[in-house]
């Protein structure tokens, strides 16, 4: 299971550690990561913005996260998780979105998000 913290100068993967420890006690393995430029990650000379974060999540999911793993994503991270689910069907087996804050630029996608998460074959559907 991938655990993604919110985007914030005070948010790091450590905020997800208590959840990871609880899941580990139940026999579930988790992957915790800081977003580029946040937490303990380095802040290299990159063009930080939505495109970088989208590509980071896609590349990280491919390289590190087991296929069809579940995801728990907080704040803006929830929107990136949903966008990746839109672009790569089946990337997440389940998604838990904690206080998703997508803002106006994502507002037209809310209908799509509702359909993705509640429709037949959506993230909430049983396999």
PDB file of C-alpha atoms in Angstrom, residues 45-97:
ATOM      1  CA  UNK A  45      17.097  22.441  -9.449  1.00  0.00           C
ATOM      2  CA  UNK A  46      13.851  21.183 -10.938  1.00  0.00           C
ATOM      3  CA  UNK A  47      10.772  22.881 -12.303  1.00  0.00           C
ATOM      4  CA  UNK A  48       8.469  22.096  -9.360  1.00  0.00           C
ATOM      5  CA  UNK A  49       4.817  22.011 -10.283  1.00  0.00           C
ATOM      6  CA  UNK A  50       1.922  19.757 -11.271  1.00  0.00           C
ATOM      7  CA  UNK A  51       3.711  18.149 -14.231  1.00  0.00           C
ATOM      8  CA  UNK A  52       6.712  17.124 -12.078  1.00  0.00           C
ATOM      9  CA  UNK A  53       4.490  15.722  -9.312  1.00  0.00           C
ATOM     10  CA  UNK A  54       2.316  13.796 -11.761  1.00  0.00           C
ATOM     11  CA  UNK A  55       5.376  12.249 -13.436  1.00  0.00           C
ATOM     12  CA  UNK A  56       6.981  11.547 -10.062  1.00  0.00           C
ATOM     13  CA  UNK A  57       3.950   9.610  -8.864  1.00  0.00           C
ATOM     14  CA  UNK A  58       3.642   7.702 -12.147  1.00  0.00           C
ATOM     15  CA  UNK A  59       7.329   6.774 -12.164  1.00  0.00           C
ATOM     16  CA  UNK A  60       7.348   5.909  -8.454  1.00  0.00           C
ATOM     17  CA  UNK A  61       4.266   3.713  -8.834  1.00  0.00           C
ATOM     18  CA  UNK A  62       5.923   1.871 -11.723  1.00  0.00           C
ATOM     19  CA  UNK A  63       9.329   1.429 -10.103  1.00  0.00           C
ATOM     20  CA  UNK A  64       8.524   0.841  -6.438  1.00  0.00           C
ATOM     21  CA  UNK A  65       4.859   0.132  -5.747  1.00  0.00           C
ATOM     22  CA  UNK A  66       3.554  -3.407  -6.363  1.00  0.00           C
ATOM     23  CA  UNK A  67       1.042  -3.663  -9.211  1.00  0.00           C
ATOM     24  CA  UNK A  68      -2.540  -2.932  -8.198  1.00  0.00           C
ATOM     25  CA  UNK A  69      -1.582  -1.833  -4.691  1.00  0.00           C
ATOM     26  CA  UNK A  70      -3.974   0.270  -2.658  1.00  0.00           C
ATOM     27  CA  UNK A  71      -3.241   3.926  -1.991  1.00  0.00           C
ATOM     28  CA  UNK A  72      -3.972   6.309   0.865  1.00  0.00           C
ATOM     29  CA  UNK A  73      -3.477   9.923  -0.216  1.00  0.00           C
ATOM     30  CA  UNK A  74      -4.045  13.146   1.725  1.00  0.00           C
ATOM     31  CA  UNK A  75      -4.855  16.656   0.548  1.00  0.00           C
ATOM     32  CA  UNK A  76      -3.629  17.519  -2.964  1.00  0.00           C
ATOM     33  CA  UNK A  77      -1.943  14.109  -3.163  1.00  0.00           C
ATOM     34  CA  UNK A  78      -5.432  12.607  -3.487  1.00  0.00           C
ATOM     35  CA  UNK A  79      -5.948  14.465  -6.752  1.00  0.00           C
ATOM     36  CA  UNK A  80      -2.667  13.211  -8.184  1.00  0.00           C
ATOM     37  CA  UNK A  81      -3.638   9.660  -7.189  1.00  0.00           C
ATOM     38  CA  UNK A  82      -6.965  10.058  -9.006  1.00  0.00           C
ATOM     39  CA  UNK A  83      -5.348  11.551 -12.098  1.00  0.00           C
ATOM     40  CA  UNK A  84      -2.970   8.601 -12.276  1.00  0.00           C
ATOM     41  CA  UNK A  85      -5.921   6.221 -11.884  1.00  0.00           C
ATOM     42  CA  UNK A  86      -7.569   8.009 -14.810  1.00  0.00           C
ATOM     43  CA  UNK A  87      -4.435   7.745 -16.949  1.00  0.00           C
ATOM     44  CA  UNK A  88      -3.480   4.214 -15.945  1.00  0.00           C
ATOM     45  CA  UNK A  89      -6.557   2.124 -15.228  1.00  0.00           C
ATOM     46  CA  UNK A  90      -5.936  -0.512 -12.581  1.00  0.00           C
ATOM     47  CA  UNK A  91      -2.915   1.212 -11.064  1.00  0.00           C
ATOM     48  CA  UNK A  92      -4.621   1.175  -7.635  1.00  0.00           C
ATOM     49  CA  UNK A  93      -6.755  -1.663  -6.325  1.00  0.00           C
ATOM     50  CA  UNK A  94      -8.409   0.682  -3.821  1.00  0.00           C
ATOM     51  CA  UNK A  95      -8.045   4.344  -2.944  1.00  0.00           C
ATOM     52  CA  UNK A  96      -8.610   6.142   0.334  1.00  0.00           C
ATOM     53  CA  UNK A  97      -8.656   9.900  -0.151  1.00  0.00           C
TER      54      UNK A  97
END
